[in-house]
């Protein structure tokens, strides 16, 4: 099945700084999903990207899908302490697959 | 709606014991999956189901069984618990098709001693 590399593994930022996490694949993706998991919590679905070059925004969060559909990014502007958690990208393993495979995640810490 | 309900929230087992982790969803979702989460390993798929009576293996199925007799329920059975199965287990469900995100339960933290 398809695999995805997520970087960085950890990120510490001062409150107010920006944050970006990246997911990279060696193969073309049909779509990609993003999830957030707060400490001690469960993953929560944020968004899905489907189209080449797609950009979607949710308040301070900006999601992008690469033109070649091999990479994606999540950017948070002016981080807040409420942004703390682990951000995962996820994708379906191959055409017609029902298996949702997750990246290893980026753990974000925000220093007040 | 309750969403995805997992029970128990915490469990301690002795090596060799068996148990069933329960998962129920009330959203009439076709897809259901079980994941385990270990530090540094992300979420790994154990088993999944695309509908009642249909199950398949994921990335790490050994030592686990599942069944899906109804749309709502998708229990995960540990046949003979091992310390390597100490983990946090998440059940998740989704509407049919790859255009929908998964809704996760709150998880079961399992320790095998």
Short mmCIF file of C-alpha atoms in Angstrom, two decimals:
data_model
loop_
_atom_site.label_atom_id
_atom_site.label_comp_id
_atom_site.label_asym_id
_atom_site.label_seq_id
_atom_site.Cartn_x
_atom_site.Cartn_y
_atom_site.Cartn_z
CA UNK A 1 0.00 0.00 0.00
CA UNK A 2 0.91 3.61 -0.26
CA UNK A 3 3.07 5.13 2.42
CA UNK A 4 3.51 8.71 3.47
CA UNK A 5 6.39 10.44 5.25
CA UNK A 6 5.40 13.17 7.66
CA UNK A 7 7.86 15.80 8.87
CA UNK A 8 8.90 17.11 11.26
CA UNK A 9 8.23 14.58 14.00
CA UNK A 10 8.25 17.28 16.68
CA UNK A 11 7.94 21.05 16.61
CA UNK A 12 8.21 23.50 19.49
CA UNK A 13 7.09 27.06 18.81
CA UNK A 14 6.54 30.20 20.80
CA UNK A 15 2.92 31.25 20.98
CA UNK A 16 2.24 33.54 18.04
CA UNK A 17 4.75 31.88 15.72
CA UNK A 18 3.67 29.99 12.64
CA UNK A 19 3.83 26.22 12.24
CA UNK A 20 3.91 23.93 9.22
CA UNK A 21 3.84 20.15 8.89
CA UNK A 22 4.39 18.28 5.65
CA UNK A 23 3.35 14.94 4.22
CA UNK A 24 5.29 13.50 1.29
CA UNK A 25 4.60 10.47 -0.85
CA UNK A 26 6.61 8.81 -3.58
CA UNK A 27 3.42 8.01 -5.48
CA UNK A 28 0.47 10.06 -6.64
CA UNK A 29 -2.30 10.27 -4.07
CA UNK A 30 -6.01 10.20 -4.84
CA UNK A 31 -6.75 12.33 -1.81
CA UNK A 32 -5.34 13.16 1.61
CA UNK A 33 -6.96 13.77 4.95
CA UNK A 34 -5.75 15.66 8.02
CA UNK A 35 -6.52 14.89 11.65
CA UNK A 36 -5.70 16.52 14.98
CA UNK A 37 -5.23 14.65 18.24
CA UNK A 38 -5.10 16.59 21.47
CA UNK A 39 -2.96 15.16 24.30
CA UNK A 40 -4.84 12.24 25.86
CA UNK A 41 -7.56 12.50 23.24
CA UNK A 42 -8.60 10.83 20.06
CA UNK A 43 -7.97 11.88 16.44
CA UNK A 44 -10.46 14.36 15.05
CA UNK A 45 -11.00 14.78 11.32
CA UNK A 46 -10.09 18.25 10.08
CA UNK A 47 -10.30 18.19 6.30
CA UNK A 48 -9.89 16.26 3.06
CA UNK A 49 -8.06 17.46 -0.06
CA UNK A 50 -8.81 15.91 -3.42
CA UNK A 51 -7.81 18.22 -6.29
CA UNK A 52 -4.33 19.00 -7.57
CA UNK A 53 -3.12 22.32 -6.12
CA UNK A 54 -6.12 22.57 -3.81
CA UNK A 55 -5.95 25.05 -0.94
CA UNK A 56 -8.47 25.10 1.89
CA UNK A 57 -8.62 27.31 4.95
CA UNK A 58 -10.16 26.85 8.36
CA UNK A 59 -9.63 30.03 10.37
CA UNK A 60 -5.85 30.06 11.08
CA UNK A 61 -5.27 26.67 9.44
CA UNK A 62 -4.33 26.44 5.74
CA UNK A 63 -4.21 23.08 3.99
CA UNK A 64 -2.53 22.55 0.62
CA UNK A 65 -2.35 19.67 -1.82
CA UNK A 66 0.61 19.68 -4.17
CA UNK A 67 0.24 20.15 -7.90
CA UNK A 68 1.52 16.63 -8.50
CA UNK A 69 -0.66 15.26 -5.67
CA UNK A 70 2.40 13.76 -4.01
CA UNK A 71 2.62 16.07 -1.04
CA UNK A 72 0.47 18.10 1.29
CA UNK A 73 0.98 20.63 4.03
CA UNK A 74 -0.85 22.05 7.01
CA UNK A 75 0.10 25.58 8.06
CA UNK A 76 -1.05 27.26 11.25
CA UNK A 77 -0.72 31.03 11.45
CA UNK A 78 0.01 32.64 14.82
CA UNK A 79 -0.19 29.52 16.94
CA UNK A 80 -2.16 29.48 20.16
CA UNK A 81 -1.95 27.13 23.14
CA UNK A 82 -5.16 25.52 21.91
CA UNK A 83 -3.25 24.28 18.84
CA UNK A 84 -1.19 21.89 20.97
CA UNK A 85 -1.47 18.28 19.83
CA UNK A 86 -0.38 15.87 17.17
CA UNK A 87 -1.34 16.45 13.55
CA UNK A 88 -1.67 13.46 11.26
CA UNK A 89 -2.09 13.14 7.55
CA UNK A 90 -3.86 10.05 6.25
CA UNK A 91 -4.50 8.48 2.88
CA UNK A 92 -6.23 5.53 1.33
CA UNK A 93 -3.77 2.79 0.44
CA UNK A 94 -4.10 2.51 -3.30
CA UNK A 95 -6.89 2.91 -5.80
CA UNK A 96 -10.13 1.39 -4.58
CA UNK A 97 -8.63 0.66 -1.18
CA UNK A 98 -10.68 0.93 1.98
CA UNK A 99 -7.64 1.07 4.24
CA UNK A 100 -6.89 4.51 5.68
CA UNK A 101 -3.17 4.72 6.44
CA UNK A 102 -1.83 7.40 8.78
CA UNK A 103 1.48 9.19 8.79
CA UNK A 104 3.41 9.09 12.06
CA UNK A 105 2.28 12.59 12.92
CA UNK A 106 3.85 15.89 13.96
CA UNK A 107 3.65 16.70 17.64
CA UNK A 108 3.23 20.44 18.19
CA UNK A 109 4.12 22.11 21.46
CA UNK A 110 3.30 25.77 21.98
CA UNK A 111 5.27 27.71 24.57
CA UNK A 112 3.16 30.49 26.11
CA UNK B 1 -26.05 11.05 18.66
CA UNK B 2 -23.39 9.36 20.75
CA UNK B 3 -21.03 8.87 17.78
CA UNK B 4 -18.53 6.06 18.32
CA UNK B 5 -18.59 4.47 21.76
CA UNK B 6 -15.76 2.30 23.02
CA UNK B 7 -15.71 0.23 26.16
CA UNK B 8 -13.87 -0.22 28.41
CA UNK B 9 -11.75 2.94 28.66
CA UNK B 10 -9.02 1.19 30.62
CA UNK B 11 -8.12 -2.48 31.02
CA UNK B 12 -5.31 -4.47 32.59
CA UNK B 13 -4.85 -8.06 31.46
CA UNK B 14 -2.50 -10.82 32.40
CA UNK B 15 -0.47 -12.49 29.69
CA UNK B 16 -2.52 -15.21 28.06
CA UNK B 17 -5.92 -13.82 28.99
CA UNK B 18 -8.47 -13.06 26.31
CA UNK B 19 -10.88 -10.16 26.10
CA UNK B 20 -13.12 -8.24 23.77
CA UNK B 21 -12.95 -4.51 23.16
CA UNK B 22 -16.37 -3.19 22.29
CA UNK B 23 -17.13 -0.58 19.65
CA UNK B 24 -20.54 0.73 18.66
CA UNK B 25 -21.59 3.59 16.38
CA UNK B 26 -25.03 5.11 15.92
CA UNK B 27 -24.39 7.03 12.68
CA UNK B 28 -25.27 4.19 10.31
CA UNK B 29 -21.71 4.25 8.95
CA UNK B 30 -20.70 1.46 6.64
CA UNK B 31 -16.97 1.59 7.28
CA UNK B 32 -15.46 0.67 10.65
CA UNK B 33 -11.84 0.17 11.63
CA UNK B 34 -9.64 -0.66 14.57
CA UNK B 35 -6.30 1.08 15.08
CA UNK B 36 -3.63 0.77 17.71
CA UNK B 37 -1.47 3.69 18.71
CA UNK B 38 1.99 3.26 20.16
CA UNK B 39 4.54 6.00 20.91
CA UNK B 40 6.46 6.97 17.79
CA UNK B 41 4.47 4.55 15.62
CA UNK B 42 1.44 6.63 14.80
CA UNK B 43 -1.86 4.86 14.18
CA UNK B 44 -1.63 1.38 12.71
CA UNK B 45 -4.61 -0.38 11.20
CA UNK B 46 -5.49 -3.74 12.75
CA UNK B 47 -8.71 -4.79 11.00
CA UNK B 48 -11.42 -3.02 9.08
CA UNK B 49 -14.90 -3.64 7.75
CA UNK B 50 -16.80 -2.15 4.83
CA UNK B 51 -20.16 -3.49 5.93
CA UNK B 52 -21.97 -6.09 8.00
CA UNK B 53 -20.49 -9.52 7.39
CA UNK B 54 -17.37 -8.16 5.65
CA UNK B 55 -14.03 -7.80 7.41
CA UNK B 56 -10.42 -7.67 6.29
CA UNK B 57 -6.95 -7.44 7.75
CA UNK B 58 -4.96 -4.27 8.08
CA UNK B 59 -1.29 -3.71 8.74
CA UNK B 60 -0.99 -5.48 12.13
CA UNK B 61 -3.74 -8.15 12.41
CA UNK B 62 -1.86 -10.92 14.23
CA UNK B 63 -3.30 -11.78 17.64
CA UNK B 64 -6.63 -10.07 16.94
CA UNK B 65 -9.99 -11.18 15.58
CA UNK B 66 -12.99 -9.16 14.50
CA UNK B 67 -16.52 -9.77 13.34
CA UNK B 68 -19.26 -7.49 12.05
CA UNK B 69 -22.67 -9.03 12.54
CA UNK B 70 -24.48 -5.67 12.54
CA UNK B 71 -23.81 -2.25 11.04
CA UNK B 72 -23.52 -0.74 14.51
CA UNK B 73 -21.05 -3.05 16.27
CA UNK B 74 -17.47 -4.00 15.51
CA UNK B 75 -15.83 -5.80 18.46
CA UNK B 76 -12.11 -6.54 18.60
CA UNK B 77 -11.04 -9.77 20.28
CA UNK B 78 -7.63 -10.40 21.76
CA UNK B 79 -7.18 -14.14 21.67
CA UNK B 80 -4.25 -14.56 24.07
CA UNK B 81 -2.93 -11.26 25.33
CA UNK B 82 0.79 -10.53 25.12
CA UNK B 83 2.80 -7.61 26.55
CA UNK B 84 3.40 -6.45 22.96
CA UNK B 85 -0.32 -5.71 22.75
CA UNK B 86 -0.05 -3.02 25.41
CA UNK B 87 -1.33 0.00 23.53
CA UNK B 88 -4.14 2.47 23.06
CA UNK B 89 -6.84 1.10 20.79
CA UNK B 90 -9.12 3.30 18.73
CA UNK B 91 -12.24 2.32 16.88
CA UNK B 92 -13.35 4.55 14.02
CA UNK B 93 -16.23 4.71 11.57
CA UNK B 94 -17.00 6.50 8.34
CA UNK B 95 -19.63 6.78 5.67
CA UNK B 96 -19.03 4.67 2.61
CA UNK B 97 -16.51 5.98 0.12
CA UNK B 98 -13.14 7.67 0.34
CA UNK B 99 -14.57 11.19 0.51
CA UNK B 100 -15.45 11.11 4.16
CA UNK B 101 -13.37 11.46 7.28
CA UNK B 102 -13.36 8.95 10.08
CA UNK B 103 -15.04 9.55 13.44
CA UNK B 104 -13.00 8.08 16.25
CA UNK B 105 -14.03 6.70 19.60
CA UNK B 106 -12.31 7.92 22.76
CA UNK B 107 -10.06 4.88 22.93
CA UNK B 108 -9.25 1.95 25.19
CA UNK B 109 -5.96 1.99 27.05
CA UNK B 110 -4.85 -1.62 27.44
CA UNK B 111 -1.99 -2.85 29.57
CA UNK B 112 -0.85 -6.48 29.43
CA UNK B 113 1.32 -7.60 32.31
#
